[in-house]
XYZ file of C-alpha atoms in Angstrom:
225
model
C 181.406 94.653 -38.909
C 184.209 94.036 -36.467
C 187.261 96.393 -36.497
C 190.609 95.677 -34.854
C 193.073 98.352 -33.404
C 196.398 98.512 -35.083
C 199.286 98.242 -32.663
C 202.540 100.084 -33.246
C 205.724 98.172 -32.737
C 207.033 98.615 -29.190
C 210.679 98.573 -30.081
C 210.818 101.986 -31.870
C 208.887 103.684 -29.060
C 211.205 102.340 -26.406
C 214.208 103.396 -28.422
C 212.891 106.936 -28.816
C 212.181 107.179 -25.096
C 215.673 106.016 -24.256
C 217.226 108.587 -26.583
C 215.142 111.402 -25.096
C 216.134 110.417 -21.593
C 219.800 110.323 -22.541
C 219.603 113.783 -24.095
C 217.995 115.218 -20.972
C 220.627 113.664 -18.770
C 223.465 114.965 -20.934
C 222.269 118.546 -21.412
C 220.909 119.149 -17.914
C 224.361 119.505 -16.288
C 225.488 121.758 -19.114
C 222.660 124.195 -18.544
C 223.164 124.087 -14.807
C 226.911 124.749 -15.130
C 226.573 127.667 -17.547
C 227.920 130.267 -15.040
C 228.956 133.762 -16.001
C 232.373 133.665 -17.647
C 235.159 136.187 -18.058
C 234.957 137.757 -21.508
C 237.685 140.444 -21.267
C 240.259 141.924 -18.915
C 242.642 144.864 -18.812
C 245.489 143.976 -18.786
C 244.537 140.940 -20.855
C 245.537 137.428 -19.886
C 249.076 136.516 -21.032
C 249.603 140.062 -22.349
C 252.562 142.390 -21.808
C 252.274 145.998 -20.648
C 254.928 148.658 -20.144
C 254.202 149.512 -16.517
C 251.865 148.310 -13.811
C 248.475 150.071 -14.252
C 246.599 151.747 -11.436
C 243.613 149.381 -11.808
C 242.672 145.945 -13.166
C 239.261 145.533 -14.869
C 237.411 142.250 -15.460
C 234.375 142.017 -17.732
C 231.951 139.067 -17.467
C 229.198 137.667 -19.630
C 226.381 138.817 -17.331
C 225.740 141.059 -14.371
C 227.283 139.745 -11.187
C 225.762 139.487 -7.731
C 227.198 141.995 -5.274
C 227.402 141.997 -1.513
C 229.563 140.594 1.234
C 232.670 138.809 0.067
C 231.104 137.737 -3.206
C 233.827 139.425 -5.271
C 237.529 139.113 -4.542
C 240.566 139.900 -6.715
C 244.203 139.251 -5.751
C 247.141 140.549 -7.833
C 250.729 139.718 -6.836
C 254.071 140.866 -8.246
C 256.979 138.591 -9.253
C 258.082 138.287 -5.620
C 254.587 137.266 -4.478
C 253.802 140.568 -2.765
C 250.307 141.970 -3.214
C 249.933 145.094 -5.374
C 246.195 145.610 -4.781
C 245.030 148.822 -3.160
C 241.669 148.554 -1.468
C 238.657 146.365 -2.254
C 237.253 145.515 -5.685
C 234.061 147.218 -6.854
C 231.291 145.669 -9.014
C 229.283 147.610 -11.593
C 226.971 145.294 -13.514
C 229.200 142.842 -15.341
C 232.453 144.776 -14.704
C 234.768 144.346 -11.744
C 237.393 147.030 -11.002
C 240.312 146.287 -8.694
C 242.525 149.282 -7.748
C 246.300 148.662 -7.888
C 249.238 150.464 -6.336
C 250.539 151.620 -9.725
C 254.116 150.878 -8.664
C 255.828 147.565 -9.141
C 258.903 145.827 -10.521
C 259.203 144.364 -13.986
C 258.208 140.730 -14.347
C 255.213 138.387 -14.398
C 252.137 139.278 -12.324
C 249.577 136.721 -11.206
C 245.818 137.426 -10.989
C 243.276 135.337 -9.071
C 239.613 136.377 -9.172
C 236.419 135.011 -7.629
C 232.894 136.309 -8.354
C 229.277 135.318 -7.719
C 227.528 134.589 -11.003
C 224.069 135.824 -11.844
C 222.744 132.290 -11.231
C 224.002 132.455 -7.636
C 226.964 130.125 -8.085
C 230.544 131.306 -7.327
C 233.151 130.968 -10.028
C 236.877 131.711 -10.098
C 239.868 131.629 -12.422
C 243.415 132.919 -12.629
C 245.764 134.256 -15.288
C 249.077 136.099 -15.742
C 250.310 139.239 -17.434
C 253.810 140.744 -17.721
C 255.303 144.167 -16.992
C 258.433 145.278 -18.847
C 259.387 148.475 -16.975
C 259.733 148.818 -13.235
C 258.052 151.778 -11.576
C 259.379 151.159 -8.089
C 260.786 154.423 -6.799
C 264.137 153.985 -5.134
C 264.438 156.431 -2.268
C 267.747 158.243 -2.439
C 269.383 158.343 0.918
C 270.263 161.879 1.820
C 273.606 162.264 3.525
C 273.024 162.662 7.166
C 274.925 165.436 8.823
C 277.512 164.120 11.180
C 276.748 165.127 14.738
C 279.001 167.907 15.884
C 281.024 166.934 18.870
C 280.028 168.854 21.915
C 282.885 170.673 23.575
C 284.275 168.489 26.278
C 285.762 169.749 29.456
C 289.530 170.034 29.199
C 291.504 167.576 31.230
C 293.798 170.343 32.471
C 292.173 172.753 34.891
C 291.846 176.315 33.727
C 294.282 178.702 35.382
C 292.687 180.406 38.324
C 293.308 184.068 38.922
C 295.210 184.585 42.118
C 294.884 187.884 43.857
C 298.360 189.166 44.664
C 299.321 191.870 47.050
C 299.225 194.427 44.198
C 295.782 193.454 42.875
C 293.907 196.324 44.437
C 294.385 195.141 48.039
C 296.861 197.237 49.982
C 298.286 195.540 53.008
C 299.239 197.516 56.100
C 302.967 197.918 56.500
C 304.264 195.398 58.961
C 306.964 196.387 61.415
C 309.907 194.114 61.277
C 311.165 192.486 64.431
C 314.526 194.174 63.986
C 313.125 197.694 63.860
C 310.925 197.026 66.887
C 313.867 195.745 68.878
C 316.003 198.759 67.874
C 313.287 201.134 69.082
C 313.157 199.429 72.453
C 316.949 199.487 72.830
C 317.068 203.165 71.845
C 314.390 204.039 74.338
C 316.103 202.132 77.160
C 319.468 203.705 76.320
C 318.037 207.215 76.429
C 316.372 206.455 79.728
C 319.643 205.156 81.198
C 321.552 208.214 79.969
C 318.913 210.515 81.382
C 319.038 208.736 84.734
C 322.855 208.831 84.770
C 322.947 212.538 83.932
C 320.346 213.289 86.587
C 322.257 211.245 89.153
C 325.520 213.018 88.368
C 323.924 216.427 88.695
C 322.275 215.445 91.950
C 325.572 214.138 93.430
C 327.396 217.268 92.386
C 324.885 219.526 94.025
C 324.887 217.425 97.153
C 328.673 217.527 97.452
C 328.683 221.269 97.171
C 326.118 221.639 99.825
C 327.930 219.300 102.183
C 331.313 221.123 101.713
C 329.931 224.475 102.725
C 331.141 228.022 101.906
C 334.748 227.343 102.909
C 335.124 224.757 100.357
C 333.981 227.216 97.769
C 336.604 229.794 99.017
C 339.338 227.237 99.089
C 338.503 226.279 95.674
C 338.645 229.958 94.658
C 342.007 230.630 96.365
C 343.862 227.758 95.078
C 344.431 229.115 91.611
C 345.660 232.454 93.012
C 348.331 230.809 95.080
C 349.621 228.919 92.152
C-alpha cells in the first residue's frame, strides 16, 4: 500500500518566521539599552527646599560600576558657579555628592554621569530650587585710621645759648682807658721823681761851689737888715 506525505502550506510558515524575526529585531535594542536609571534623588528633581543641603544623593536601579572617572556630578547655583565640595562617592546603587552648604536662593542645576552595571555610561540632568539664601555676608569691620606720625616742625627748635652768666666766668678784661691811665701815672711819677732829684742835686752842688763864705754871708744878711 502506497502512502503519501502530507505537506503543510508554506505561506503560514513563512509568515510565522517573518513575525519572529521582526520581534527579535524590535526587542533586541530594548534589552541592550536597558541601562541603570535614576529612581530617586535628594533633593528631588523639580522640588523646592528651604536651604542648600550639604550633600546631594542619587539612587539608581542597580549597583553602579566604580573606578576612575566613571561617576561625576556637577551642581551649579543660579549664577552658574559650582557648589560641589570634593568628589562624588559610590556605594552600591547610591551616589553621594558633597555640597558647600552655602548658596543663594534660586534654581540649581544638576548634571550627573554614571557607569551602569552593564558597562555603559548614562547621564541626565534636572533642577531643584532653594528659597532661602545661606550665603554669609562678611561684615566689614571699621579699620582704624592710621595715626599720623609726628612730623618734624618746620621752625627750628630754639637752641640754648650759653651766656656769660651760664656757669662760665670770664676773666675781667682791662679796658684800654685804665691801661693808658696807669702808664701816664707811672710816667708822671717818674718825671716828678727825676725833677725832685735834679733840684736837690743842683742845690747841693751850688752850696758846695759857694763855699763857707757864702754860708756866712747868707747868715749875716738878716742881721744887718
